[in-house]
Amino acid sequence: MGCGSNSKSREALSSRTLVRVGSGLVQEMAHSEVSTPIILVNFKCYLEATGKRAVRLAKYAEEASRKFGVTVAVAPQVADIRLVSEQTGAPVFAQHVDAIRPGSHTGHVLPESVLEAGASGFLVNHSERRLQASVIEDILSRARELKLTTVVCANTSGIAAAVSSLEPDMIAVEPPELIGSGVAVSKARPEVVTDTVSKIRRINQDVIILCGAGITSGEDVKAALALGTEGVLVASGIVKAKDQAAAINDLAAACR
Amino acid sequence: MGCGSNSKSREALSSRTLVRVGSGLVQEMAHSEVSTPIILVNFKCYLEATGKRAVRLAKYAEEASRKFGVTVAVAPQVADIRLVSEQTGAPVFAQHVDAIRPGSHTGHVLPESVLEAGASGFLVNHSERRLQASVIEDILSRARELKLTTVVCANTSGIAAAVSSLEPDMIAVEPPELIGSGVAVSKARPEVVTDTVSKIRRINQDVIILCGAGITSGEDVKAALALGTEGVLVASGIVKAKDQAAAINDLAAACR
Amino acid sequence: MGCGSNSKSREALSSRTLVRVGSGLVQEMAHSEVSTPIILVNFKCYLEATGKRAVRLAKYAEEASRKFGVTVAVAPQVADIRLVSEQTGAPVFAQHVDAIRPGSHTGHVLPESVLEAGASGFLVNHSERRLQASVIEDILSRARELKLTTVVCANTSGIAAAVSSLEPDMIAVEPPELIGSGVAVSKARPEVVTDTVSKIRRINQDVIILCGAGITSGEDVKAALALGTEGVLVASGIVKAKDQAAAINDLAAACR
Amino acid sequence: MGCGSNSKSREALSSRTLVRVGSGLVQEMAHSEVSTPIILVNFKCYLEATGKRAVRLAKYAEEASRKFGVTVAVAPQVADIRLVSEQTGAPVFAQHVDAIRPGSHTGHVLPESVLEAGASGFLVNHSERRLQASVIEDILSRARELKLTTVVCANTSGIAAAVSSLEPDMIAVEPPELIGSGVAVSKARPEVVTDTVSKIRRINQDVIILCGAGITSGEDVKAALALGTEGVLVASGIVKAKDQAAAINDLAAACR
């Protein structure tokens, strides 16, 4: 199955208007479209993807996207969202936002602040920043209000199924023991991926399923897509690569 | 006692080189000096101080600083640090950073990221974002490494004393029940302020003491300085004012 | 529909052997059976249900259970589990346990410790002690291992649905705004209850559904059962009642 | 310096009435005295110190105390406090309590509940259960109200100094990297202990200082006392010993 052929999920995407159309509450707008297959690069707190280096990496993402006709989105640190968003065309996701409304919340990340800075959406519940179940629901509700695209991470197929009934736009399944391992879940544990896809689909037919943890090569991406996912969430495999541009091109090419 | 006469703390400040001189780890540098008396405006997550409105408010701070010869620093949201830092001359503080080193920390705030974005320092342990005691120590250690100026908030005189032995650059005492109340701690509870100053000074002679909670007028600022503090931490009193510029000028004028 | 006639859920209960049969890992055993309809009394941290008063209240529960032929279980504080378990015949639930295995976890609640103290099971994820989604899954896994009965609280129908795919034994739905209000969710917001039941049943046909928040009278219980739930979770309505015994009898009688 | 000769701290102890004399709020009373030198055995969540095995271990503590004339206190899990307290004469400490008052706090540990169950006091802020600075202050305030003896753990000399201005009854310094290592801080890093003692004494002359992490032998205890501490906090060194009674006697003998 080629990546481009998954028309159902594409329709699903457009029917849920993942193209962000701005908000009366804020004054800026992102213009990036999100379609599947998607490669989402999580910059984490790596220095190799901080500040100016975040911009450089996002430009590689943008180039790979154009070259191979696949969405390559980036998730830089909050301090870098505006810079990356202004200087590149890559869709930008926050790595986390808080389930708050504007007000007295010193030290938190207001969804409106990342939206105005140019983010198209955000990840939440990554294994490195897990959330209470009720907070995930609250933050998805805030995202709908602001038309921000949501990616909820799940550490197991059980959590993926649980989360799927909260109706995020995307779910990224990442067994934490494979994160940063260089061993791709799609190759080392294909049954985790197929099990997850099947558990999610019983509950939610529309959510876009991403596969994460240990993805470093185009082969890993192909394996992930063949198992029924519509994209990958990658981090160190790209950010820590000696040649970030080559690494990102390798993944994007695999989606052609 | 006039605000400008507190030469001891000023010497303390310069001896601790609060003027940030950059870091080999990152490529950007902030150029702002921090001296006492200081007015530090916490933007919290107010929409009136988000994005473009954060820049506007920081410009008012910069103007008041120039006009009245007093430091007026700002603490915008993380997503706005770079924008505020690039477009204004006000010293910029993050409202919170995490006690982490560069690496796999999805969704956290890396001190290096706010430094490179232009921050001179950061607040931590605000009543709306309290930290474990050990985390405060760790984050102060990271700040010293990066030459970032630190403001640790304390909700009581006891916590202020405890924190003072961890040797932050500044301590801001804010009884949480007065935060956002419009009732200034320096006027409603002067004994809290003098008690705090006295408890801190038994342990730490150098730390700069700020007074927070309920500050809205120049009178409140004068009262705070007369009680032995060297500045104020304000939020809603400025951010939510009908005329932010007038409100900030009123406070700055009181420090002359 | 009378409470006693819900034979489907009773079968479901017995097929899942909610009667705890002990564990090789620990030496004590609880002997109480749990069957529907069930009234579960959460003692919270009320002094009226601490220590000796916890025993007294649990005895009222036991008497009501015998008198009206309905399960009346109790959830005392951890420090009181053994006392209540030894001195009464009421099934005992912990109010929270941690998702840990035996080892270096100072200050946490080990599931084995409450099992050996006589607990039949535990509540988790109460609105006053919310858990990360992944922690709920982990703690349910520990419970299966130890044959402890599980009640997962959900603050909304969405969370109830999400949790239902993790397959706890029971789900208790409690809109937090009605907790302690004296306004029963089953009467004030019947649509919340029916919506929750319907969302859960799409995903999980077996889980026992309890209705919580604001329950104080037999009328509230009847309303809850009529809406398709199989029991109630109550706290202040019983614990804070002038006559605890009368209050508990009123609820139990409503289940006949 | 012999252990028994530290009369100053003993006076300090009695002047602060560490002998708990009950409380009008609760109906039970502990009768154990706490005097220095003190050995405090943290049972953590080890199965070897859960339930009946907690009682057995506490009896060894009681016997060692009688035999060698030294306080040997125990910190079992919350579920075991009453059992240990009723069946042995060892002073009992909770491993953690929450900074709450009686009320709606499902799943938390109410200080009154452990007091009524027979605890003489509690540990807080262990490296495995760290607390916010403000919570430590709140919980110490609750302890004073209930006449519970407090031991605040500190992971560094800096945190020990910070905590000492909050005036707990005891501070236990435990470098987390040595916890469970079998390498005693008092022998491997004597300078950490003397540095801690000196930093604490500048701020607080009365607090009893315990030395923790890696203590397994009488030699370790002697080293700790020689460095100016008045007792030790031990866990795996006793709980995981093949012969718990022998291990505890070895430590107690070293205090003679």
Coordinates of C-alpha atoms in Angstrom, one line a residue, chain C residues 26-164:
Chain C
V26 CA 0.4 -11.9 50.9
Q27 CA -0.9 -13.7 53.9
E28 CA -4.3 -12.2 54.7
M29 CA -7.5 -12.5 52.9
A30 CA -10.7 -10.6 52.6
H31 CA -13.9 -12.6 52.7
S32 CA -16.4 -10.2 51.4
E33 CA -18.4 -10.6 48.2
V34 CA -19.1 -7.7 46.0
S35 CA -22.4 -7.9 44.0
T36 CA -24.7 -5.3 42.4
P37 CA -26.5 -3.2 43.2
I38 CA -23.7 -1.7 45.3
I39 CA -23.4 1.3 47.5
L40 CA -19.9 2.4 48.0
V41 CA -19.2 4.9 50.8
N42 CA -16.1 7.0 50.4
F43 CA -14.9 8.2 53.8
K44 CA -12.5 10.7 52.3
C45 CA -10.5 12.4 55.0
Y46 CA -13.4 13.3 57.2
L47 CA -12.8 13.1 60.9
E48 CA -16.4 11.7 61.2
A49 CA -15.0 8.6 59.4
T50 CA -11.5 8.4 60.8
G51 CA -10.2 5.7 63.2
K52 CA -12.8 4.5 65.6
R53 CA -15.4 6.5 63.8
A54 CA -14.4 4.7 60.6
V55 CA -15.2 1.4 62.3
R56 CA -18.5 2.7 63.6
L57 CA -19.6 3.9 60.2
A58 CA -18.5 0.6 58.5
K59 CA -20.6 -1.3 61.0
Y60 CA -23.6 0.8 59.9
A61 CA -22.8 -0.2 56.4
E62 CA -22.6 -3.9 57.3
E63 CA -25.9 -3.7 59.1
A64 CA -27.6 -2.0 56.2
S65 CA -26.2 -4.6 53.9
R66 CA -27.6 -7.4 55.9
K67 CA -30.9 -5.8 56.5
F68 CA -31.6 -4.8 52.8
G69 CA -29.7 -7.5 50.9
V70 CA -27.5 -5.0 49.0
T71 CA -23.8 -4.6 49.0
V72 CA -22.6 -1.7 51.0
A73 CA -18.9 -1.3 50.7
V74 CA -16.7 1.3 52.4
A75 CA -13.6 3.2 51.4
P76 CA -11.8 4.3 54.6
Q77 CA -8.4 6.0 54.8
V78 CA -5.4 3.8 54.3
A79 CA -4.4 4.0 58.0
D80 CA -7.9 2.6 58.9
I81 CA -8.2 -0.2 56.3
R82 CA -6.9 -3.0 58.6
L83 CA -9.0 -1.9 61.6
V84 CA -12.2 -1.6 59.6
S85 CA -11.5 -4.8 57.8
E86 CA -10.9 -6.7 61.0
Q87 CA -13.8 -5.3 63.0
T88 CA -16.5 -5.3 60.4
G89 CA -17.7 -7.5 57.5
A90 CA -18.1 -4.7 55.0
P91 CA -16.0 -5.0 51.8
V92 CA -13.2 -2.5 52.1
F93 CA -11.7 -0.4 49.3
A94 CA -8.7 1.8 49.5
Q95 CA -9.3 5.4 48.2
H96 CA -6.1 5.3 46.2
V97 CA -3.1 3.1 45.6
D98 CA 0.1 3.8 43.7
A99 CA 1.1 2.0 40.5
I100 CA 4.2 0.5 42.0
R101 CA 5.7 -2.9 42.8
P102 CA 7.3 -3.7 46.1
G103 CA 10.6 -1.8 46.6
S104 CA 12.1 1.6 47.2
H105 CA 9.0 3.9 47.1
T106 CA 9.0 5.8 50.4
G107 CA 5.7 7.4 51.2
H108 CA 3.7 5.6 48.5
V109 CA 0.8 3.2 48.9
L110 CA 1.8 -0.3 47.8
P111 CA -1.2 -2.4 46.5
E112 CA 0.1 -5.4 48.4
S113 CA 0.0 -3.4 51.7
V114 CA -3.8 -2.7 51.4
L115 CA -4.5 -6.2 50.2
E116 CA -2.7 -7.7 53.2
A117 CA -4.6 -5.1 55.4
G118 CA -7.8 -6.6 54.2
A119 CA -8.9 -4.5 51.3
S120 CA -11.0 -6.1 48.5
G121 CA -10.1 -3.4 46.0
F122 CA -9.5 0.3 45.5
L123 CA -10.8 3.4 43.9
V124 CA -8.5 5.5 41.8
N125 CA -8.6 8.7 39.8
H126 CA -11.1 10.4 42.0
S127 CA -11.5 14.1 41.2
E128 CA -9.6 14.9 44.4
R129 CA -6.7 12.6 43.3
R130 CA -6.5 12.5 39.5
L131 CA -4.0 10.2 37.8
Q132 CA -2.1 10.2 34.5
A133 CA -3.8 8.1 31.9
S134 CA -0.8 5.7 31.8
V135 CA -0.8 5.3 35.6
I136 CA -4.4 4.2 35.5
E137 CA -3.5 1.5 33.1
D138 CA -0.6 0.4 35.2
I139 CA -2.5 0.3 38.4
L140 CA -5.3 -1.8 36.8
S141 CA -2.7 -4.2 35.7
R142 CA -1.3 -4.5 39.3
A143 CA -4.9 -5.0 40.5
R144 CA -5.5 -7.9 38.1
E145 CA -2.3 -9.5 39.4
L146 CA -3.4 -9.3 43.0
K147 CA -7.1 -10.0 42.3
L148 CA -8.1 -6.6 43.7
T149 CA -11.4 -5.1 42.5
T150 CA -11.1 -1.8 40.8
V151 CA -13.3 1.3 40.7
V152 CA -12.0 4.1 38.4
C153 CA -13.6 7.4 38.9
A154 CA -14.4 9.6 35.9
N155 CA -15.3 13.3 36.0
T156 CA -17.1 13.3 32.6
S157 CA -18.8 10.9 30.2
G158 CA -15.8 11.3 27.9
I159 CA -13.4 10.2 30.6
A160 CA -15.7 7.4 31.5
A161 CA -15.7 6.2 27.9
A162 CA -11.9 6.5 27.7
V163 CA -11.4 4.6 30.9
S164 CA -13.9 1.9 29.9

